[in-house]
Short mmCIF file of C-alpha atoms and ligand atoms in Angstrom, two decimals:
data_model
loop_
_atom_site.label_atom_id
_atom_site.label_comp_id
_atom_site.label_asym_id
_atom_site.label_seq_id
_atom_site.Cartn_x
_atom_site.Cartn_y
_atom_site.Cartn_z
CA MET B 1 109.44 5.90 -63.32
CA SER B 2 112.06 5.35 -60.63
CA LEU B 3 114.79 7.90 -60.11
CA GLN B 4 117.28 5.38 -61.50
CA GLU B 5 115.27 5.05 -64.72
CA ARG B 6 114.93 8.81 -65.08
CA ASP B 7 118.67 9.14 -64.44
CA LYS B 8 119.38 6.66 -67.25
CA ALA B 9 117.24 8.65 -69.68
CA HIS B 10 119.42 11.77 -69.78
CA ILE B 11 122.43 11.63 -67.49
CA TRP B 12 126.01 10.82 -68.48
CA HIS B 13 128.02 10.08 -65.30
CA PRO B 14 131.75 10.74 -64.80
CA LEU B 15 134.31 7.89 -64.84
CA THR B 16 131.57 5.56 -66.03
CA GLN B 17 131.25 3.08 -68.88
CA HIS B 18 127.46 3.09 -68.98
CA LYS B 19 127.18 -0.18 -70.90
CA THR B 20 128.78 -2.28 -68.16
CA HIS B 21 128.25 -0.15 -65.07
CA PRO B 22 125.85 -1.34 -62.35
CA ASP B 23 122.93 0.93 -61.45
CA VAL B 24 123.75 4.13 -59.61
CA LEU B 25 122.37 4.58 -56.09
CA PRO B 26 120.09 7.57 -55.47
CA ILE B 27 120.98 9.46 -52.27
CA HIS B 28 118.38 11.88 -51.05
CA LYS B 29 119.88 13.37 -47.94
CA ALA B 30 123.07 13.51 -45.89
CA LYS B 31 123.85 14.59 -42.36
CA GLY B 32 127.12 14.42 -40.47
CA ALA B 33 128.94 11.28 -41.59
CA LEU B 34 125.76 9.63 -42.91
CA LEU B 35 124.27 9.31 -46.39
CA TYR B 36 120.59 8.29 -46.68
CA ASP B 37 119.08 6.50 -49.67
CA GLU B 38 115.43 6.70 -50.72
CA ASN B 39 114.47 3.88 -48.34
CA GLU B 40 116.18 5.64 -45.42
CA ASN B 41 119.02 3.09 -45.41
CA THR B 42 122.14 4.80 -44.13
CA TYR B 43 125.73 4.59 -45.36
CA ILE B 44 128.70 5.96 -43.44
CA ASP B 45 130.57 8.25 -45.82
CA GLY B 46 133.98 6.65 -45.32
CA ILE B 47 135.70 8.91 -47.87
CA ALA B 48 133.98 12.20 -46.97
CA SER B 49 132.46 12.31 -50.47
CA TRP B 50 135.82 12.49 -52.21
CA TYR B 51 137.53 14.34 -49.35
CA THR B 52 135.18 17.32 -49.44
CA CYS B 53 132.66 17.11 -46.55
CA ILE B 54 135.27 16.75 -43.83
CA TYR B 55 133.22 18.56 -41.15
CA GLY B 56 130.25 16.32 -41.95
CA HIS B 57 127.43 16.83 -44.43
CA CYS B 58 125.03 19.76 -44.10
CA HIS B 59 126.85 21.22 -41.13
CA PRO B 60 124.52 23.75 -39.41
CA TYR B 61 127.27 26.38 -39.08
CA ILE B 62 128.15 26.19 -42.79
CA ILE B 63 124.45 26.35 -43.70
CA GLU B 64 123.92 29.39 -41.46
CA LYS B 65 126.84 31.30 -43.00
CA VAL B 66 125.96 30.44 -46.60
CA TYR B 67 122.28 31.25 -46.00
CA ALA B 68 123.20 34.64 -44.55
CA GLN B 69 125.45 35.34 -47.53
CA MET B 70 122.71 34.28 -49.95
CA GLN B 71 120.51 37.11 -48.75
CA GLN B 72 123.28 39.66 -49.10
CA LEU B 73 125.17 39.10 -52.36
CA ASP B 74 124.92 36.07 -54.65
CA GLN B 75 127.33 36.57 -57.53
CA ILE B 76 129.44 39.38 -58.96
CA VAL B 77 132.11 39.67 -61.65
CA PHE B 78 135.47 39.39 -59.87
CA SER B 79 137.37 41.45 -62.39
CA GLY B 80 136.94 45.08 -61.33
CA PHE B 81 134.88 44.22 -58.23
CA THR B 82 135.63 42.72 -54.85
CA HIS B 83 133.55 41.69 -51.82
CA GLN B 84 133.77 40.96 -48.10
CA PRO B 85 133.55 37.11 -48.34
CA ALA B 86 136.52 36.92 -50.73
CA VAL B 87 138.65 39.35 -48.71
CA GLU B 88 137.82 37.61 -45.45
CA LEU B 89 138.60 34.20 -46.92
CA SER B 90 141.93 35.35 -48.35
CA GLU B 91 142.92 36.65 -44.88
CA LYS B 92 141.89 33.43 -43.16
CA LEU B 93 143.76 31.32 -45.72
CA ILE B 94 146.96 33.35 -45.47
CA ARG B 95 146.80 32.97 -41.68
CA ILE B 96 146.82 29.15 -41.85
CA LEU B 97 148.93 28.52 -44.99
CA PRO B 98 152.72 28.12 -44.88
CA GLN B 99 154.16 31.58 -44.20
CA ASN B 100 155.60 32.20 -47.65
CA GLN B 101 152.15 32.15 -49.32
CA GLN B 102 150.93 35.71 -49.94
CA LYS B 103 148.43 35.87 -52.83
CA VAL B 104 145.20 33.99 -53.55
CA PHE B 105 143.89 33.37 -57.08
CA PHE B 106 140.34 32.00 -57.19
CA SER B 107 138.80 29.44 -59.54
CA ASP B 108 136.16 26.75 -59.24
CA ASN B 109 137.55 23.22 -58.95
CA GLY B 110 140.69 21.21 -58.32
CA SER B 111 141.68 20.77 -61.96
CA THR B 112 141.52 24.52 -62.60
CA THR B 113 143.71 25.19 -59.56
CA THR B 114 146.48 22.98 -60.96
CA GLU B 115 145.90 24.27 -64.48
CA ILE B 116 146.43 27.79 -63.09
CA GLY B 117 149.47 26.67 -61.07
CA ILE B 118 151.04 25.24 -64.22
CA LYS B 119 150.21 28.41 -66.17
CA MET B 120 151.72 30.56 -63.40
CA ALA B 121 154.97 28.56 -63.55
CA LEU B 122 155.16 28.70 -67.36
CA GLN B 123 154.33 32.41 -67.52
CA TYR B 124 156.66 33.23 -64.62
CA HIS B 125 159.55 32.16 -66.85
CA TYR B 126 158.01 33.66 -69.99
CA ASN B 127 157.71 37.03 -68.24
CA LYS B 128 161.35 36.79 -67.21
CA GLY B 129 162.42 35.99 -70.76
CA ASN B 130 163.44 32.39 -69.97
CA SER B 131 162.52 29.74 -72.51
CA ARG B 132 161.13 27.02 -70.28
CA ASN B 133 158.44 24.83 -71.82
CA THR B 134 158.33 21.67 -69.70
CA ILE B 135 156.63 20.62 -66.48
CA LEU B 136 158.16 18.07 -64.12
CA ALA B 137 155.81 15.67 -62.32
CA PHE B 138 155.86 12.48 -60.30
CA GLU B 139 155.08 9.07 -61.72
CA GLU B 140 151.54 8.02 -60.73
CA GLY B 141 150.58 11.59 -59.79
CA PHE B 142 147.08 12.92 -60.35
CA HIS B 143 146.30 16.60 -60.88
CA GLY B 144 142.90 16.68 -62.59
CA ASP B 145 141.17 16.14 -65.91
CA THR B 146 141.60 19.38 -67.89
CA PHE B 147 144.39 19.34 -70.51
CA GLY B 148 147.30 20.77 -68.52
CA ALA B 149 146.30 18.88 -65.38
CA MET B 150 145.71 15.69 -67.36
CA SER B 151 149.12 16.01 -69.04
CA ALA B 152 150.82 16.28 -65.65
CA SER B 153 148.85 13.29 -64.34
CA ASP B 154 150.42 9.91 -64.86
CA LEU B 155 147.25 7.94 -64.19
CA SER B 156 146.22 8.33 -67.78
CA VAL B 157 145.18 4.73 -68.44
CA TYR B 158 142.02 5.96 -70.15
CA ASN B 159 143.43 9.19 -71.62
CA GLY B 160 144.65 7.60 -74.86
CA PRO B 161 142.46 9.76 -77.15
CA PHE B 162 144.12 12.95 -75.89
CA GLU B 163 147.75 12.02 -75.42
CA GLU B 164 149.02 13.63 -78.61
CA HIS B 165 147.66 16.98 -77.39
CA PHE B 166 149.39 16.95 -74.01
CA ILE B 167 151.75 19.71 -72.84
CA ASN B 168 155.42 18.76 -72.35
CA VAL B 169 155.92 16.76 -69.18
CA VAL B 170 158.89 14.79 -67.83
CA ARG B 171 158.61 12.48 -64.86
CA ILE B 172 160.58 11.18 -61.93
CA PRO B 173 159.61 8.32 -59.62
CA VAL B 174 158.34 9.11 -56.14
CA PRO B 175 161.45 8.80 -53.96
CA THR B 176 161.86 6.59 -50.91
CA MET B 177 164.71 7.01 -48.44
CA ASP B 178 166.47 4.19 -50.32
CA THR B 179 166.04 5.58 -53.84
CA ILE B 180 166.44 9.29 -53.18
CA ASP B 181 170.02 9.50 -54.50
CA ALA B 182 169.11 7.76 -57.74
CA VAL B 183 166.06 10.00 -58.21
CA LEU B 184 168.18 13.11 -57.60
CA GLU B 185 170.67 11.90 -60.24
CA GLN B 186 167.82 11.36 -62.69
CA LEU B 187 166.49 14.84 -61.97
CA LYS B 188 169.92 16.45 -62.45
CA GLN B 189 170.07 14.74 -65.84
CA LEU B 190 166.57 15.97 -66.80
CA ILE B 191 167.50 19.52 -65.82
CA THR B 192 170.38 19.46 -68.31
CA THR B 193 168.29 17.99 -71.15
CA HIS B 194 164.96 19.82 -70.62
CA GLN B 195 163.79 23.38 -70.02
CA ILE B 196 161.83 22.73 -66.83
CA ALA B 197 159.56 25.58 -65.70
CA GLY B 198 157.81 23.97 -62.73
CA PHE B 199 157.46 20.84 -60.64
CA ILE B 200 153.96 19.75 -59.63
CA TYR B 201 153.60 17.22 -56.82
CA GLU B 202 151.11 15.90 -54.31
CA PRO B 203 152.88 16.35 -50.96
CA LEU B 204 153.20 13.16 -48.82
CA VAL B 205 150.16 11.33 -50.26
CA GLN B 206 149.27 10.55 -53.88
CA GLY B 207 145.50 10.29 -53.55
CA ALA B 208 144.27 8.93 -56.86
CA ALA B 209 147.24 6.54 -57.09
CA GLY B 210 145.59 4.78 -54.13
CA MET B 211 146.77 6.85 -51.16
CA LYS B 212 150.44 6.10 -51.84
CA MET B 213 152.56 7.71 -49.13
CA TYR B 214 156.17 8.85 -49.07
CA PRO B 215 158.29 10.54 -46.40
CA ALA B 216 158.81 14.31 -46.15
CA GLU B 217 162.58 13.75 -45.91
CA ALA B 218 162.56 12.08 -49.34
CA ILE B 219 160.97 14.98 -51.23
CA HIS B 220 162.83 17.73 -49.39
CA PRO B 221 166.13 17.39 -51.40
CA ILE B 222 164.13 17.24 -54.65
CA LEU B 223 162.42 20.53 -53.84
CA GLU B 224 165.80 22.01 -52.87
CA LEU B 225 167.30 20.97 -56.18
CA CYS B 226 164.30 22.44 -58.03
CA LYS B 227 164.55 25.73 -56.14
CA SER B 228 168.26 26.08 -56.84
CA ASN B 229 167.47 25.68 -60.55
CA GLU B 230 164.58 28.17 -60.50
CA ILE B 231 162.03 25.42 -61.06
CA ILE B 232 158.76 26.66 -59.55
CA CYS B 233 157.46 24.18 -56.95
CA ILE B 234 153.69 23.63 -57.15
CA ALA B 235 152.16 21.70 -54.25
CA ASP B 236 148.88 20.13 -55.33
CA GLU B 237 147.08 19.98 -51.97
CA VAL B 238 143.64 19.56 -53.50
CA MET B 239 143.30 16.26 -51.61
CA THR B 240 145.75 16.70 -48.69
CA GLY B 241 144.67 20.25 -47.74
CA PHE B 242 142.66 21.17 -44.65
CA GLY B 243 144.03 18.67 -42.21
CA LYS B 244 143.86 15.22 -43.77
CA THR B 245 147.51 14.38 -43.11
CA GLY B 246 147.58 15.87 -39.60
CA PRO B 247 148.64 19.53 -39.91
CA HIS B 248 146.37 21.91 -41.86
CA PHE B 249 148.50 21.34 -44.98
CA ALA B 250 150.87 18.47 -45.85
CA SER B 251 153.44 21.06 -46.99
CA GLU B 252 153.86 22.08 -43.35
CA SER B 253 155.54 18.71 -42.74
CA ILE B 254 158.12 19.28 -45.50
CA ALA B 255 161.12 21.54 -44.80
CA THR B 256 161.08 23.21 -48.25
CA LYS B 257 157.91 25.22 -48.85
CA PRO B 258 156.19 25.39 -52.24
CA ASP B 259 156.09 28.53 -54.41
CA ILE B 260 152.53 27.77 -55.44
CA MET B 261 149.74 25.80 -53.71
CA CYS B 262 146.55 24.34 -55.17
CA LEU B 263 143.50 23.93 -52.91
CA SER B 264 139.97 22.71 -53.53
CA LYS B 265 137.84 19.72 -52.38
CA ALA B 266 137.56 20.39 -48.57
CA LEU B 267 138.19 24.12 -49.12
CA THR B 268 134.44 24.84 -49.06
CA ALA B 269 133.55 22.07 -46.58
CA GLY B 270 131.78 20.25 -49.42
CA MET B 271 129.01 22.84 -49.72
CA MET B 272 130.02 24.66 -52.93
CA PRO B 273 132.50 24.04 -55.74
CA MET B 274 135.56 26.30 -55.55
CA GLY B 275 139.34 26.21 -55.82
CA VAL B 276 142.20 28.56 -55.07
CA THR B 277 145.77 28.70 -56.29
CA THR B 278 147.99 30.58 -53.84
CA CYS B 279 151.52 31.84 -54.42
CA THR B 280 154.45 33.71 -52.95
CA GLN B 281 155.16 37.39 -53.43
CA LYS B 282 158.01 36.41 -55.80
CA ILE B 283 155.61 34.71 -58.21
CA TYR B 284 153.08 37.56 -58.02
CA ASP B 285 155.80 40.15 -58.64
CA ALA B 286 156.84 38.47 -61.90
CA PHE B 287 153.37 39.34 -63.26
CA TYR B 288 153.25 42.88 -61.80
CA SER B 289 154.11 45.25 -64.61
CA ASN B 290 153.05 48.22 -66.72
CA ASP B 291 152.90 45.70 -69.55
CA MET B 292 149.32 44.36 -69.78
CA GLY B 293 150.58 41.14 -71.37
CA LYS B 294 152.54 40.22 -68.27
CA GLY B 295 149.33 39.82 -66.26
CA LEU B 296 147.69 36.42 -65.76
CA PHE B 297 144.86 36.34 -68.28
CA HIS B 298 142.88 33.55 -66.78
CA ALA B 299 139.34 33.80 -65.42
CA HIS B 300 136.27 31.72 -64.75
CA THR B 301 132.82 33.25 -64.66
CA TYR B 302 132.16 32.10 -61.10
CA THR B 303 135.60 33.17 -59.81
CA ALA B 304 135.38 33.89 -56.04
CA ASN B 305 131.62 33.32 -55.95
CA PRO B 306 130.48 34.95 -52.67
CA LEU B 307 128.50 31.89 -51.50
CA ALA B 308 131.49 29.61 -52.06
CA CYS B 309 133.73 32.09 -50.24
CA ALA B 310 131.31 32.24 -47.29
CA SER B 311 131.23 28.46 -47.16
CA ALA B 312 135.05 28.22 -47.25
CA SER B 313 135.41 30.89 -44.60
CA ALA B 314 133.03 29.02 -42.28
CA GLY B 315 134.91 25.79 -43.04
CA ILE B 316 138.18 27.31 -41.82
CA ASP B 317 136.45 28.42 -38.57
CA LEU B 318 135.51 24.78 -38.01
CA LEU B 319 138.94 23.47 -39.03
CA VAL B 320 140.75 25.52 -36.39
CA SER B 321 138.15 24.83 -33.65
CA ASP B 322 139.16 22.74 -30.63
CA GLU B 323 136.28 20.40 -31.28
CA ILE B 324 137.47 19.45 -34.78
CA GLN B 325 141.13 19.30 -33.75
CA GLN B 326 140.26 16.92 -30.88
CA SER B 327 138.08 14.81 -33.11
CA LYS B 328 140.81 14.51 -35.74
CA LYS B 329 143.24 13.28 -33.06
CA ARG B 330 140.69 10.72 -31.85
CA ILE B 331 140.30 9.36 -35.41
CA ALA B 332 144.05 9.28 -36.08
CA GLN B 333 144.58 7.37 -32.82
CA ALA B 334 141.82 4.85 -33.62
CA HIS B 335 143.39 4.36 -37.07
CA ILE B 336 146.73 3.45 -35.51
CA GLU B 337 145.10 0.70 -33.45
CA PHE B 338 143.17 -0.56 -36.50
CA VAL B 339 146.35 -0.60 -38.57
CA ASN B 340 148.10 -2.71 -35.93
CA ARG B 341 145.29 -5.23 -36.25
CA LEU B 342 145.29 -5.13 -40.07
CA GLU B 343 149.01 -5.77 -40.29
CA LYS B 344 148.50 -9.23 -38.85
CA HIS B 345 146.13 -10.26 -41.63
CA SER B 346 147.56 -12.55 -44.34
CA LYS B 347 145.47 -11.09 -47.22
CA VAL B 348 146.68 -7.54 -46.53
CA THR B 349 149.88 -5.77 -47.62
CA ASN B 350 151.42 -2.32 -47.35
CA VAL B 351 149.26 -1.01 -44.51
CA ARG B 352 149.77 2.71 -43.95
CA THR B 353 148.20 5.59 -42.09
CA LEU B 354 148.76 9.34 -41.92
CA GLY B 355 146.41 11.73 -40.13
CA VAL B 356 142.84 10.60 -40.85
CA ILE B 357 143.87 8.44 -43.83
CA VAL B 358 144.24 4.65 -43.71
CA ALA B 359 145.10 2.59 -46.79
CA PHE B 360 146.26 -0.92 -47.64
CA GLU B 361 146.32 -3.34 -50.55
CA LEU B 362 144.45 -6.61 -50.80
CA ASP B 363 146.90 -9.33 -51.69
CA ILE B 364 144.90 -10.38 -54.78
CA LYS B 365 145.09 -9.52 -58.50
CA MET B 366 142.48 -7.13 -59.91
CA GLU B 367 141.78 -4.31 -62.37
CA ARG B 368 141.45 -0.69 -61.24
CA TYR B 369 137.84 -0.36 -62.42
CA GLY B 370 137.04 -4.07 -62.94
CA LYS B 371 134.35 -6.49 -61.72
CA LEU B 372 135.97 -7.35 -58.39
CA ARG B 373 136.04 -3.67 -57.52
CA ASP B 374 132.27 -3.52 -58.05
CA GLN B 375 131.91 -6.52 -55.73
CA LEU B 376 133.98 -4.82 -53.02
CA PHE B 377 131.86 -1.71 -53.40
CA GLU B 378 128.71 -3.87 -53.02
CA HIS B 379 130.10 -5.57 -49.93
CA PHE B 380 130.64 -2.24 -48.18
CA LYS B 381 127.28 -0.92 -49.35
CA ASN B 382 125.52 -3.95 -47.87
CA GLN B 383 127.30 -3.22 -44.59
CA GLY B 384 126.03 0.36 -44.58
CA VAL B 385 129.42 1.83 -45.42
CA TYR B 386 130.46 3.89 -48.42
CA LEU B 387 134.03 3.11 -49.42
CA ARG B 388 135.39 3.35 -52.92
CA PRO B 389 138.29 0.91 -53.45
CA LEU B 390 140.83 1.80 -56.17
CA GLY B 391 141.92 -1.45 -57.76
CA SER B 392 143.15 -3.59 -54.88
CA THR B 393 143.63 -0.56 -52.63
CA ILE B 394 141.10 -0.01 -49.88
CA TYR B 395 141.27 3.30 -48.09
CA ILE B 396 139.37 5.31 -45.51
CA LEU B 397 139.26 9.08 -45.18
CA PRO B 398 136.26 9.72 -42.93
CA PRO B 399 134.77 13.11 -42.05
CA TYR B 400 136.34 14.57 -38.89
CA VAL B 401 132.96 14.31 -37.15
CA THR B 402 132.70 10.52 -37.61
CA THR B 403 131.80 9.05 -34.21
CA THR B 404 133.77 6.22 -32.61
CA ASP B 405 130.82 3.87 -33.22
CA GLN B 406 130.69 4.83 -36.88
CA LEU B 407 134.43 4.40 -37.17
CA ASN B 408 134.18 0.93 -35.64
CA LYS B 409 131.46 0.06 -38.12
CA ILE B 410 133.79 1.02 -41.00
CA TYR B 411 136.59 -1.10 -39.50
CA GLN B 412 134.21 -4.05 -39.01
CA SER B 413 133.07 -3.84 -42.64
CA ILE B 414 136.73 -4.25 -43.63
CA ASP B 415 137.27 -7.10 -41.14
CA SER B 416 134.29 -8.96 -42.55
CA LEU B 417 135.52 -8.45 -46.11
CA LEU B 418 138.94 -9.84 -45.20
CA ASN B 419 137.39 -12.82 -43.44
CA SER B 420 135.31 -13.58 -46.55
CA LEU B 421 138.31 -13.66 -48.92
C1 PLP P 501 140.66 15.61 -57.02
C2 PLP P 501 142.02 16.12 -57.32
C3 PLP P 501 142.24 17.04 -58.37
C4 PLP P 501 141.14 17.46 -59.29
O1 PLP P 501 140.14 18.17 -58.64
P1 PLP P 501 138.69 18.29 -59.34
O2 PLP P 501 137.94 19.21 -58.44
O3 PLP P 501 138.12 16.90 -59.35
O4 PLP P 501 138.88 18.82 -60.69
C5 PLP P 501 143.51 17.51 -58.55
N1 PLP P 501 144.52 17.11 -57.76
C6 PLP P 501 144.36 16.24 -56.74
C7 PLP P 501 145.52 15.86 -55.89
C8 PLP P 501 143.09 15.71 -56.50
O5 PLP P 501 142.92 14.83 -55.50
#
């Protein structure tokens, strides 16, 4: 039996309607920016495997560090114990995060980091005796697939079965420089009619919405208004974290810093699943008490797994290296030239780039997960490129180690698609 047939026998894939979905593609190895299928065909990983493997797949330095850790300590309960990899990682994170971040709470994926961020905001007010039961979020935001995260997400086209179980969420549109005053008015109104505990937002880029971008100056007054009303600001940097927008974190580009930050995806360089929710001393102090019940009673069995910590620690070493910083600049520069070319094309609208991200819309009608999307996916696959269009949005977020030749091959696969339309 082929691997595809064996897969079909027992595996239920995510985001997949198995009845109508085309066959899945077995990948048997990956190195740098390349994925290899069973016939040794290669595909350039144009989205860094969902923004995780940003230093390239199977990076020798990450492997070396995780392998060394494997022989030392594999797993330990993180309640009552600690270990070197977690401590070292917390120190490295605090060094590169916005200065107000002081404490690191570990979990194991992006959804749990936002779930924990939301719980921190709700319990912060609970511990202070405030009755605040609502979370504020952006329209079209995405924060994960667990219940709290899903409630805060607005991309719930397929979440119908769960909607009546959602937590309380109110929404504002993502502001532009033209709409900011209207959005602020709307928010002022919501603050008088709702008990808002926290505001969760994806800084500068809404990933799952199709890499929608907005300016730092537009969100700054919203965060200010939140802060002056003791609404806890939760930056969901699960996608934007670790350099995708230029600086290490998108929040660095925004004048008002978040109270809480959610990190996952590239955190561990794509080697291991892990997430962290970081916060300021002020948040931590609201849980610090002789009263047991004021603590944060949230844990996952694999919290701060030593191998994941070792992988994340090694990832940060790479992130801050000259080599990666230079390479990121090279990619961002190449993107700018590509974008200039794209803008001239008649079938393309809304071309945008920030850091290593490029996105644009095809000027044609289509469904987010429909047939045409599958055809686009096939086109890129046939060109030896892995891109994953979202509806009519095509975007690139390549690993930082993608070579100029590989980058050109991604661009050419887009050119040839546009010429075929
Ligand atoms: C991917 C993502 C999540 C969810 O992370 P998972 O690890 O898939 O649970 C949350 N927020 C943002 C902004 C994301 O991009």
